[in-house]
XYZ file of C-alpha atoms in Angstrom:
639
model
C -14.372 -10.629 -15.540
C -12.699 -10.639 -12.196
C -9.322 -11.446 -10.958
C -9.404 -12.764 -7.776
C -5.830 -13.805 -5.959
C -6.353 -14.580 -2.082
C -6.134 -18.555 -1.181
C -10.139 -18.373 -1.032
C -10.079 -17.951 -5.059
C -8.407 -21.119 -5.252
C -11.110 -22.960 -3.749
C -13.506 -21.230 -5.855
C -11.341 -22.313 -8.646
C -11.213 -25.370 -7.091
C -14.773 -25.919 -7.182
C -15.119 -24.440 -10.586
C -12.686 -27.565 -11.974
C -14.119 -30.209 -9.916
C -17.965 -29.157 -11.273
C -16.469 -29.403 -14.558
C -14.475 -32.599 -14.303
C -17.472 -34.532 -12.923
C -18.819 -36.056 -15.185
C -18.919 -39.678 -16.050
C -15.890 -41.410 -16.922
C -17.180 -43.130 -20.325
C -18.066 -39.419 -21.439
C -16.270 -38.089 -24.472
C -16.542 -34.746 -24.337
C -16.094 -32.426 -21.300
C -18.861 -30.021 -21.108
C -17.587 -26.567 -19.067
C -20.280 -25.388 -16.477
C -23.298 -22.660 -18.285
C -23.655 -19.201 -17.209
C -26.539 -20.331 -14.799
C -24.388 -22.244 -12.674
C -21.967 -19.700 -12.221
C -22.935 -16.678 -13.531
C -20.118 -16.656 -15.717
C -19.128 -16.792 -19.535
C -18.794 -20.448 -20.600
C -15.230 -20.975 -19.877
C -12.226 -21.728 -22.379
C -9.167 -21.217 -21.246
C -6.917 -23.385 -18.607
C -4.949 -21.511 -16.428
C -2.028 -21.580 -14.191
C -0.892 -25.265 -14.121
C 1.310 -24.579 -11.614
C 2.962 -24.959 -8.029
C 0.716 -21.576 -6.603
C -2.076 -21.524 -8.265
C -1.151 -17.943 -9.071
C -3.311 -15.126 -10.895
C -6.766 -17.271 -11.878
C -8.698 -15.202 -13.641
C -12.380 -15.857 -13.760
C -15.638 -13.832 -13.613
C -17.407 -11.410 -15.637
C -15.927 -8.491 -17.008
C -12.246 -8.377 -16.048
C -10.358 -6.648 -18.888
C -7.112 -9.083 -18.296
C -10.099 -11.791 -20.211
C -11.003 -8.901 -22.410
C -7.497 -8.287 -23.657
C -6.757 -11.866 -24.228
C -10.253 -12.544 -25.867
C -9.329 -9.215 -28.213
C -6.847 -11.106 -29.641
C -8.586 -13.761 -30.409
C -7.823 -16.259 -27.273
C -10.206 -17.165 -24.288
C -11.237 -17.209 -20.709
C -9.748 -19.094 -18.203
C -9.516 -22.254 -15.052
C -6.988 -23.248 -13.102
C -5.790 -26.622 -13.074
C -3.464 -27.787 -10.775
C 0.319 -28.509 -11.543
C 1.137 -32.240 -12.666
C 4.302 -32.041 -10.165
C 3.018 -30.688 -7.006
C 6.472 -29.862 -4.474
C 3.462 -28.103 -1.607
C 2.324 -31.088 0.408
C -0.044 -28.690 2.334
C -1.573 -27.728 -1.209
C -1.707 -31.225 -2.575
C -3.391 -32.303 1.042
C -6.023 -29.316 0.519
C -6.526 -30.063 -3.314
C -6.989 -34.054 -2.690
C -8.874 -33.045 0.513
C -11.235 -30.487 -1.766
C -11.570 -33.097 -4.714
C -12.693 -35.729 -2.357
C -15.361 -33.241 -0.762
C -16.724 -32.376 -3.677
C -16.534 -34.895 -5.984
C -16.838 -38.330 -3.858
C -13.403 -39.460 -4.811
C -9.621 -38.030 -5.555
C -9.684 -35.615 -9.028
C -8.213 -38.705 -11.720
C -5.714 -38.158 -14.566
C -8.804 -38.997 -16.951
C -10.711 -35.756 -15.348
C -7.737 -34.238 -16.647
C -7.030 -35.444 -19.729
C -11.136 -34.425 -20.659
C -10.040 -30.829 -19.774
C -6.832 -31.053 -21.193
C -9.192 -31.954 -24.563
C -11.557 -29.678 -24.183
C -9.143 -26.865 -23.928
C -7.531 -28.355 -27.078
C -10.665 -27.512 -29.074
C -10.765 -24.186 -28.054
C -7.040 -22.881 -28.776
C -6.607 -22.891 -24.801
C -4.259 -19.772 -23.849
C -2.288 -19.703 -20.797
C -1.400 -17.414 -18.414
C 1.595 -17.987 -16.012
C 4.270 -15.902 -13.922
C 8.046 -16.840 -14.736
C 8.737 -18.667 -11.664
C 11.251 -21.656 -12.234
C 9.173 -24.212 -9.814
C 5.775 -23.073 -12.296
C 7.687 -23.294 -15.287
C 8.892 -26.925 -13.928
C 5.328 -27.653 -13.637
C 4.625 -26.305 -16.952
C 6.949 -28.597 -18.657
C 5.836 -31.906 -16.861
C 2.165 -30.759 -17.854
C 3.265 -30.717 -21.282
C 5.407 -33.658 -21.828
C 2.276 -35.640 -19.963
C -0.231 -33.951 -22.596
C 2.161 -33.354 -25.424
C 1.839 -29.411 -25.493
C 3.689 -26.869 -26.587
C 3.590 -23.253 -25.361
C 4.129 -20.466 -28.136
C 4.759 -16.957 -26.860
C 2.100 -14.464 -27.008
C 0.831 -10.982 -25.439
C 3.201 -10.373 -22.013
C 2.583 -12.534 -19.619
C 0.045 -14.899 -22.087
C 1.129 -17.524 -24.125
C -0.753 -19.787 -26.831
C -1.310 -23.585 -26.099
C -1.194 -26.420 -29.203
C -0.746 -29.936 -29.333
C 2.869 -31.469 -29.392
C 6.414 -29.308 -28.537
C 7.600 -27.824 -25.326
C 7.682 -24.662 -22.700
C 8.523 -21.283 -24.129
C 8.379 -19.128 -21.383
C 6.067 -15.936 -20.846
C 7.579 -12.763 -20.027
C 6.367 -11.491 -16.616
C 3.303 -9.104 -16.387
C 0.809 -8.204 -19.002
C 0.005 -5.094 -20.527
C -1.771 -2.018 -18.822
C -5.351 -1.081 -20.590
C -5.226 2.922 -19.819
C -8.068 5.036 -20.272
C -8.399 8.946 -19.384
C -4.796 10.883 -17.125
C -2.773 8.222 -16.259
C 0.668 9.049 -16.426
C 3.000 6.301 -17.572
C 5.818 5.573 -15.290
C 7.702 2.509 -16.925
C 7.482 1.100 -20.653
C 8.153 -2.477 -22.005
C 8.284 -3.128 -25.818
C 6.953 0.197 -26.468
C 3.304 -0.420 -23.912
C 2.837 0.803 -20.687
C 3.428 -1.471 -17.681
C 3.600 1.233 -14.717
C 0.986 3.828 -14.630
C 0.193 6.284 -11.598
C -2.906 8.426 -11.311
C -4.051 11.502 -9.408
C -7.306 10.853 -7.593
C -9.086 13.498 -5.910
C -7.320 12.747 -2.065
C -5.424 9.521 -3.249
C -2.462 8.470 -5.591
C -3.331 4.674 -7.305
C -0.325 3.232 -9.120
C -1.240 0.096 -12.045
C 1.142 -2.124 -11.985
C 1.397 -4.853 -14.502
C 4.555 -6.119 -13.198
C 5.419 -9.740 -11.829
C 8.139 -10.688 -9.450
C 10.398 -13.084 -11.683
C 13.661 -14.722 -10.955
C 17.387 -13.921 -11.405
C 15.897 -10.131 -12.421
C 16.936 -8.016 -9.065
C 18.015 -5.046 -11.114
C 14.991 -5.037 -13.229
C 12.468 -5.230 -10.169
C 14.383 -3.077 -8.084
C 13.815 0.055 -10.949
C 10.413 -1.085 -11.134
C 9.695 -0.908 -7.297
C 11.786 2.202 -7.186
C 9.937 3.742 -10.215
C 6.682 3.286 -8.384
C 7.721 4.229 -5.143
C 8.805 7.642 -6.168
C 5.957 8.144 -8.417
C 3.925 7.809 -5.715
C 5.877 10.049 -3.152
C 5.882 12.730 -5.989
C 2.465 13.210 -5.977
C 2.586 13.468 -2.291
C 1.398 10.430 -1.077
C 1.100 9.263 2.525
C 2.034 5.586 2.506
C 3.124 3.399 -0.417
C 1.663 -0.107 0.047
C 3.828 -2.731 0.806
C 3.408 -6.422 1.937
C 6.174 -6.897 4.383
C 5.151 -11.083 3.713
C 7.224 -9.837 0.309
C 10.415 -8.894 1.799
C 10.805 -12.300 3.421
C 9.991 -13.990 0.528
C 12.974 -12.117 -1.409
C 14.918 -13.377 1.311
C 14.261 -16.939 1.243
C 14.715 -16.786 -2.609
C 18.492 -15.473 -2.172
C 19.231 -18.974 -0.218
C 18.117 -20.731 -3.736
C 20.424 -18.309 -5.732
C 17.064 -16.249 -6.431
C 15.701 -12.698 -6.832
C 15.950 -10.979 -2.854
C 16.084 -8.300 -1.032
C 17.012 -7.499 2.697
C 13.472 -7.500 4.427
C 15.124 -4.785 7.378
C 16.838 -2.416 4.896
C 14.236 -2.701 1.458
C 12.697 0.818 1.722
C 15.713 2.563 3.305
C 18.012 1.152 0.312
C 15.305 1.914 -2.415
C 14.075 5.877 -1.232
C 16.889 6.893 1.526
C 14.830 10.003 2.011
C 11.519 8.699 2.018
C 11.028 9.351 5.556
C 12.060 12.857 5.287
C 10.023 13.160 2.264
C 6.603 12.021 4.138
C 7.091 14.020 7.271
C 6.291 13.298 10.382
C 2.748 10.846 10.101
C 5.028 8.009 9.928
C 6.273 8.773 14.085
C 2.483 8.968 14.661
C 1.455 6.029 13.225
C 4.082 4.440 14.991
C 3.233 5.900 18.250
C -0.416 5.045 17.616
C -0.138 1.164 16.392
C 2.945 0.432 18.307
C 4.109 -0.940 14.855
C 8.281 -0.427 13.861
C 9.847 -0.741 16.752
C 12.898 -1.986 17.816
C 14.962 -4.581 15.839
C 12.445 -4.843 13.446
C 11.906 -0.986 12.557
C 11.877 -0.392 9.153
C 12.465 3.879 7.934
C 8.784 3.463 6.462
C 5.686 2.064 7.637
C 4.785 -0.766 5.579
C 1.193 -1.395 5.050
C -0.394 -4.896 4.134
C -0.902 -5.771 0.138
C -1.105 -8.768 -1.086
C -1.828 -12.041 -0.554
C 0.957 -13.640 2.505
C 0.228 -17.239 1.329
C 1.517 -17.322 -1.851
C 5.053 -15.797 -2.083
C 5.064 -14.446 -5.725
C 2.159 -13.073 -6.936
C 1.562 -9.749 -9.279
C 1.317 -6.227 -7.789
C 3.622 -6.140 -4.398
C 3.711 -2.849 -4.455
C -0.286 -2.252 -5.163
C -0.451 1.586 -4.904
C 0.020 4.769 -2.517
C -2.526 6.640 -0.002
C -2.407 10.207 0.373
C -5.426 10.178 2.979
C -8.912 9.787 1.936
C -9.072 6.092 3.756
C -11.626 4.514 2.568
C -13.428 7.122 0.863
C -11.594 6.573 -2.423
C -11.785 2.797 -2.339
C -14.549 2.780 -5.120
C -12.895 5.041 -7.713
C -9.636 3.737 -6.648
C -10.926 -0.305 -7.190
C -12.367 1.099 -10.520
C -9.411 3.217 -11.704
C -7.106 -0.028 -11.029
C -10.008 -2.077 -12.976
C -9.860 0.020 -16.301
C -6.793 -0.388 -15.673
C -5.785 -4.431 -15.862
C -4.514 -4.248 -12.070
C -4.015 -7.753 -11.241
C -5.351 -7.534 -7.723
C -7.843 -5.053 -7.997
C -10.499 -7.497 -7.695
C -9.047 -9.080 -4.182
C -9.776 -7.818 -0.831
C -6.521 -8.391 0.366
C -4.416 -6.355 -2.367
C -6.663 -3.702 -3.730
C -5.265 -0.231 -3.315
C -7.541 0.466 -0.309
C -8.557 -2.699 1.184
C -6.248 -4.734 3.512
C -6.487 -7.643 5.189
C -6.999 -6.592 8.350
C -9.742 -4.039 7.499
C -11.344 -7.383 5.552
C -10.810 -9.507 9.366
C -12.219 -6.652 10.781
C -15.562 -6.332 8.765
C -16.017 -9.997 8.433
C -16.074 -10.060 12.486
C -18.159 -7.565 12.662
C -20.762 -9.037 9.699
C -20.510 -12.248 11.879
C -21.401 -10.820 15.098
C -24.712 -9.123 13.481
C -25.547 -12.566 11.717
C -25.664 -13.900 15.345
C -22.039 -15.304 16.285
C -21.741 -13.578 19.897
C -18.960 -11.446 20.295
C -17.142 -12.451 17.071
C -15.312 -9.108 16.770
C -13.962 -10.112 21.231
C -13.279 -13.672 19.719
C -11.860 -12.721 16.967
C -9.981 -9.520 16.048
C -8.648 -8.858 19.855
C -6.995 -12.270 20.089
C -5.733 -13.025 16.416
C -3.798 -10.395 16.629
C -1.803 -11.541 20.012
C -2.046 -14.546 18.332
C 0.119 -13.585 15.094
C 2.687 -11.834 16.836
C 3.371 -14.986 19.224
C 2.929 -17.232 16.156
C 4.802 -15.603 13.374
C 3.478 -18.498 10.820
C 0.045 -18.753 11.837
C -2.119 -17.517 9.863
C -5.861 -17.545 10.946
C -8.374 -19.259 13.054
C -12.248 -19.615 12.519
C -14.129 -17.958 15.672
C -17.577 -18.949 14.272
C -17.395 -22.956 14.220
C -14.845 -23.529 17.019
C -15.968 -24.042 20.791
C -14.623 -21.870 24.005
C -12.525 -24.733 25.104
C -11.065 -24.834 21.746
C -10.267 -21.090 21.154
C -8.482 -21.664 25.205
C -6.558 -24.700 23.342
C -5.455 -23.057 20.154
C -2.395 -21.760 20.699
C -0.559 -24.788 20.951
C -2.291 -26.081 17.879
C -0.723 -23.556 15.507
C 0.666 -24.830 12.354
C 1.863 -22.712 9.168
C -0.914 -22.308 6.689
C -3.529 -23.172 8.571
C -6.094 -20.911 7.917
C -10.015 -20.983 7.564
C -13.286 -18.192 6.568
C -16.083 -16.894 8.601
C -18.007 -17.128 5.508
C -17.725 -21.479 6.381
C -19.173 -21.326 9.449
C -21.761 -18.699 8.564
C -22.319 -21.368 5.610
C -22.892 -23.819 8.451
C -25.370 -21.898 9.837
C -27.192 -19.940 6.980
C -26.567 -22.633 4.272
C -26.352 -21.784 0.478
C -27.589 -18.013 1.381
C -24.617 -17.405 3.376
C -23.108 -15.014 0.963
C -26.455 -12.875 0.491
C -26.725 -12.471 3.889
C -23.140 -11.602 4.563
C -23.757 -8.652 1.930
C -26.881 -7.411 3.771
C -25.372 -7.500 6.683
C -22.326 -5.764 5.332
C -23.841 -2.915 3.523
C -25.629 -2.157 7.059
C -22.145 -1.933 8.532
C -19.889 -0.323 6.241
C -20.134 3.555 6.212
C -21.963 5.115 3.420
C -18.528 6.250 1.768
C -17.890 2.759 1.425
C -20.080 1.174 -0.783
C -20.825 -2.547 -2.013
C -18.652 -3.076 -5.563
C -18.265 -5.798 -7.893
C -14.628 -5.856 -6.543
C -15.759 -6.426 -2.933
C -19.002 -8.934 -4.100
C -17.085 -12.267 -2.731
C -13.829 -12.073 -1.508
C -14.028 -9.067 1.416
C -14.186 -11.668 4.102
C -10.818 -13.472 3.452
C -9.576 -13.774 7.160
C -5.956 -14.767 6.382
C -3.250 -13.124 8.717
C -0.765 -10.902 7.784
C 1.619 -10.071 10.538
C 0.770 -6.470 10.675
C -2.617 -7.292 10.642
C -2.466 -4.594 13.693
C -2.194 -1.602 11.544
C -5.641 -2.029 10.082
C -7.027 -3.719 12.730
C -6.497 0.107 14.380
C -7.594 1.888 11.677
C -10.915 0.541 12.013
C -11.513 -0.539 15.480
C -10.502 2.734 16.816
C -11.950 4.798 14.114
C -9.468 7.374 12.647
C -7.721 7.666 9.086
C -4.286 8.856 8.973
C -3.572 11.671 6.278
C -0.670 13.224 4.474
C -0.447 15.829 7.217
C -3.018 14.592 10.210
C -4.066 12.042 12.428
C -7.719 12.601 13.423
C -7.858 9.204 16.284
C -9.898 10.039 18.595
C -7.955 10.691 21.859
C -4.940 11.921 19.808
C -6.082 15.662 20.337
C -7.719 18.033 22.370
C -11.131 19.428 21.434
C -13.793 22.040 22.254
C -17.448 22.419 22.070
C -18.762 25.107 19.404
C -20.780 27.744 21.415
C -24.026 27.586 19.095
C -25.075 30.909 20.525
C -24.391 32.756 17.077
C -25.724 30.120 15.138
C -28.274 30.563 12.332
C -29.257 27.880 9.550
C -32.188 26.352 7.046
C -32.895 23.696 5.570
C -36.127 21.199 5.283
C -38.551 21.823 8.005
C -41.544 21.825 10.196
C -43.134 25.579 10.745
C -43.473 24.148 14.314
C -39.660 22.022 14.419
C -37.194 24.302 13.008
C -33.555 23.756 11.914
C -32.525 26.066 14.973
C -33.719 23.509 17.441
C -30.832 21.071 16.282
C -28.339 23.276 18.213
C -30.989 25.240 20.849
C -29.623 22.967 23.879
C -33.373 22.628 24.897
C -35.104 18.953 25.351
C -37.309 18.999 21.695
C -36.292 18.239 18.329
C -36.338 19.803 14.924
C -38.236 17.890 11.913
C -38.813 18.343 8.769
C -42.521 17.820 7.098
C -44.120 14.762 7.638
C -46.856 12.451 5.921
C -47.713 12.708 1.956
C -46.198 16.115 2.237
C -42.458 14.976 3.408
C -39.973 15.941 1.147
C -38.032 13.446 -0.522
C -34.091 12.384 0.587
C -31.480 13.550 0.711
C -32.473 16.531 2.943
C -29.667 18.770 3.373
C -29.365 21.337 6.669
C -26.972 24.204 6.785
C -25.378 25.639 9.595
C -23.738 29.398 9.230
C -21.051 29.111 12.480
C -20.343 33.101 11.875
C -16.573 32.258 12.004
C -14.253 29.550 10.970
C -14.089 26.065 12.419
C -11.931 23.546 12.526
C -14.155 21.139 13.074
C -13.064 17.764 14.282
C -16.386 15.622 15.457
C -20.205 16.001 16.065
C -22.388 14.845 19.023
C -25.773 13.408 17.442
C -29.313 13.035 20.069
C -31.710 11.005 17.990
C -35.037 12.031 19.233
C -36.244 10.543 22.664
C -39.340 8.599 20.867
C -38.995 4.944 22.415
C -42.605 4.443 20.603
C -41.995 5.662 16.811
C -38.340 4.923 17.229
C -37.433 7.453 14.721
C -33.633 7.488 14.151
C -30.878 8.850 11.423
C -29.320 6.068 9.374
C -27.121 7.120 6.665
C -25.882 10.978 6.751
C -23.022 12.641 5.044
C -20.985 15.904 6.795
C -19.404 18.822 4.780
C -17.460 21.878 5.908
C -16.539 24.463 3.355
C -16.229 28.711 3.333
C -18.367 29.664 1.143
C -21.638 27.622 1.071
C -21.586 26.654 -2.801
C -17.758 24.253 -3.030
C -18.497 21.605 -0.569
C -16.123 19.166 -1.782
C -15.328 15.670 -0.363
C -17.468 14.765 3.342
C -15.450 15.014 6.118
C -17.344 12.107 7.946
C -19.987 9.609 7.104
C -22.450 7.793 9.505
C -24.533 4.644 9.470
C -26.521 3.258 11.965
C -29.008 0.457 10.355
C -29.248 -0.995 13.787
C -32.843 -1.079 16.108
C -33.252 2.286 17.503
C -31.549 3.594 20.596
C -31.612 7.009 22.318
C -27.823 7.134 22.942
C -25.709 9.772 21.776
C -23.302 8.890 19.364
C -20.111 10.311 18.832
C -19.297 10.935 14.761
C -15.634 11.517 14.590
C -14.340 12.945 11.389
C -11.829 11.029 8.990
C -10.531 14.663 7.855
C -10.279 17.686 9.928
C -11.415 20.742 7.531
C -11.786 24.353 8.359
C -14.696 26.235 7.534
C -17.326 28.902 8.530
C -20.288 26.722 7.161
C -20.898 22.882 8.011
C -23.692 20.795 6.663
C -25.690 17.733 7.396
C -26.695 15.608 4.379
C -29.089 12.736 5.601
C -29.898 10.098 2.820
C -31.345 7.659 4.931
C -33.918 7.713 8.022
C -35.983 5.053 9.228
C -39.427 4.845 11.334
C -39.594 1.717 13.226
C -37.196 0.006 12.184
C -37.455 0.974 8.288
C -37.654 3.780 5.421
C -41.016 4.284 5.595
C -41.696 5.420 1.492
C -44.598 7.373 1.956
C -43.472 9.100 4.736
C -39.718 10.302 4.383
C -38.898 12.815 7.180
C -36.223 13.666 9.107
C -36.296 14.143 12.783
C -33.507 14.791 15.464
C -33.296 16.241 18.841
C -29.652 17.548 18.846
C -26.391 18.363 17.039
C -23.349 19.283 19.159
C -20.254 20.707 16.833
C -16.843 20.008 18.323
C -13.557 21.723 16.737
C -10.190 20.860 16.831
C -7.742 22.794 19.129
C -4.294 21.016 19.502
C -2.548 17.512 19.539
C -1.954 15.902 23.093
């Protein structure tokens, strides 16, 4: 069961509740939606009756569900609070009832829930917030419901009583080295992990008020656990800090939005070295009034001001390529957000704008990534509260007129307007479209299955928007951006290699500097992928970036489409690629540039290609390899 926690899950939820709550109104029984419908467990459970709509959980296999169902409670729905004190989430909840249902969502489509649930021992989930907890009593003394404390963060629902509130945060499910960072009642609630180029934290932790102390130990306790195993960045939403802020004008939990890291780890800057300057110098992020000691990167959802997992986890390098074992780690783990595009440990809302541009633009929306990414980020840092804008469905006269239309929390999907145009297969053609655009280290997951084109600004959107759009990873001691260093061609003149091939195409011609092409076996005799080539440089390389030359062959348009790149010293420990490519676009003869997300020294390099198509496709009985020319590249110095 997933937990999903950007705005989008709320219409999903949304729609979830109103398909429910329609039926007729002389109907005594309310009969939840089947596993047809939504592919989905019947569900049990009402959730979050309050002001945010906070932490719905829904979907299969989420082990939050699993805990609570091991103890003998249910799955779950969000309702929305009885006292609503949003008026832009009351307009888009009446708005969304009246879309889907024909008319406004009625007390009586309530109260059948409200029975429903009743049958089934409904448990409830809900952060310690005073507003939710003010919308937790009004639900009860409208439905005569008591809540009765149970697991952290869960509490049981009966007939007749009042609120009890939940303790903050749930529980942390840890299976294999985890290593437990903070305890409450004797079970873990902070855990941190050691991935092979990464550090994830689990956090089961809520922001709740009048606690400062508490969170601040928390934060700090995860923080340094993360900088002890020598990670990079530790994930922050800077939307957070000014949230704290606003909560110290009600008397609440806050903390200064300019001084939070430097007050928390004084010597975190020292500590991380010198990537932090280059990041800086590379994003033009942190300067000026409004540089902070660390640079914060994006977590979290900015729309809702207190949700679980602020502080998601810590990179040390390896962006993306641990993002499945990461979003799986966090999984096994009960991490709140580790089933939303904008707070899992290595996704970001910027890298989701990003791909959802670029899915658009190759579903036919011209120049979605020009309309889109480019301007919404000038855009955000003009209009602090804006949010997002929807380049698919608006007109050029109306992206010109925007601007002056801004308005905090208005925000809307690509996936809408490629709804428009693609109808109820919208979603299965995003995904087809996505997997051709993502690189192969970055695979489809059940984490990333809905949510990964949420388009909702955060206002350092910039930092990932750079990441991606200009191709380069920043590391616990490197930045590989292209143009950030100078390079040097690898004189092939030593070369020797092997690998899969042709008696009359051999591996040598991949680096002979002559106009032919090396190939591997074709026809019923062509060797099965992956086919792996070897290259012996004779002496070390630091090798930064490769040229490919698919071969010239306008006719049979034979061209790589998913390859892997290693560099090692000794032939036999190859560990992690250093780059990835994909290309499952129509054939072209251009060169193409593969830049490297890690810069690794080593006398042997070698091409793994899993993919290669023939016109336009893997041909299955005939699964060569073909290309005209590699060109090897090292690294030599930082401009």
């Amino acid at each position: 069961m997933k937990i999903f926690t950007h705005r989008s899950s709320w219409l999903m939820a949304l729609a979830m509740v109103a398909g429910l709550a329609s039926c007729n109104e002389d109907e005594e029984k309310f009969i939840p939606p089947g596993e047809d419908k939504f592919d989905m467990a019947p569900l049990h459970v009402l959730n979050d009756v309050s002001q945010y709509w906070n932490t719905s959980l829904f979907g299969p296999g989420n082990g939050f569900a699993d805990f609570l169902e091991a103890e003998n409670q249910y799955q779950t729905i969000s309702l929305p609070a009885m006292e609503r004190t949003d008026p832009s989430a009351t307009n888009l909840w009446n708005v969304y009832m009246n879309t889907e249902l024909n008319r406004p969502y009625s007390e009586a489509d309530m109260a059948r829930v409200v029975g429903y649930s009743k049958e089934k021992s409904v448990a409830i989930y809900a952060m310690n917030d005073g507003d939710q907890l003010d919308n937790l009593n009004a639900f009860t003394k409208k439905f005569n419901f008591e809540f009765e404390q149970g697991p952290v963060g869960a509490v049981s629902l009966k007939a007749g009583g009042s609120v009890t509130p939940a303790n903050g945060g749930f529980f942390l499910k840890l299976e294999g080295d985890w290593e437990i960072l903070a305890e409450a009642g004797g079970k873990p609630v902070v855990a941190i992990k050691q991935m092979e180029r990464s550090v994830v934290i689990a956090s089961g932790i809520d922001i709740f008020s009048n606690r400062k102390a508490e969170n601040v130990a928390f934060f700090k306790t995860m923080a340094e656990g993360a900088l002890d195993k020598g990670a990079a960045f530790v994930s922050l939403s800077p939307k957070n800090t000014v949230a704290f802020d606003s909560k110290l004008e009600e008397g609440k939990f806050s903390l200064s939005s300019a001084s939070y890291i430097a007050d928390l780890l004084p010597d975190a800057k020292e500590r991380l070295g010198e990537v932090f300057t280059e990041l800086q110098t590379q994003t033009g992020y942190g300067e000026g009034a409004d540089a902070l000691d660390i640079s914060l990167m994006p977590s979290g959802d900015p729309l809702s001001e207190f949700e679980n997992g602020y502080l998601v986890g810590a990179y040390a390098g390896g962006f993306p390529a641990d993002n499945d074992q990461m979003t799986f780690e966090l999984g096994k783990a009960l991490h709140q957000w580790s089933g939303a595009s904008s707070g899992e440990a290595l996704d970001s809302l910027g890298l989701s704008t990003y791909v959802s541009a670029m899915v658009a633009e190759n579903m036919g929306v011209a120049n979605a990534v020009d309309r889109f990414v480019k301007p919404i980020i000038e855009k955000a840092k003009a209009h602090p509260d804006y949010q997002a804008y929807d380049p698919v469905t608006m007109s050029e006269e109306e992206l010109k007129a925007f601007p002056q239309e801004v308005a905090e929390g208005k925000y809307l999907e690509v996936i809408d307007g490629l709804r428009a145009k693609y109808g109820d297969d919208a979603v299965m053609k995003f995904h087809e479209k996505k997997k051709e655009i993502l690189p192969a280290g970055y695979k489809v997951t059940p984490h990333d299955l809905t949510w990964i084109w949420g388009n909702t600004l955060d206002d350092k959107v910039a930092v990932f928007e750079a990441f991606k759009s200009k191709g380069y990873s920043v590391n616990a001691d490197q930045v590989t951006m292209p143009g950030s260093y100078n390079d040097e061609f690898v004189d092939p003149d030593k070369f020797t290699s092997y690998g899969p091939q042709h008696s009359s195409y051999p591996t040598k011609r991949l680096y002979d500097g002559r106009y032919d092409f090396w190939h591997t076996v074709w026809g019923s005799s062509a060797p099965p992928f992956p086919h792996e080539v070897v290259i012996d440089m004779k002496e070390a390389k630091k090798l930064a970036y490769i040229k490919y030359y698919p071969r010239n062959s306008t006719s049979l348009k034979d061209h790589l489409t998913e390859a892997e790149f290693y560099v090692s010293d000794d032939e036999q420990n190859w560990g992690e690629p250093v780059g990835v490519f994909v290309w499952r676009k129509a054939y072209t003869k251009d060169t193409k540039d593969i830049y490297f997300t890690k810069f690794k020294t080593g006398r042997y390099f070698k091409m793994v290609i899993r993919e290669f198509w023939r016109r336009g496709k893997v041909d299955p009985n005939n699964t060569f390899s073909c290309i005209a020319e590699l060109q090897l590249f090292e690294f030599k110095s930082y401009k």
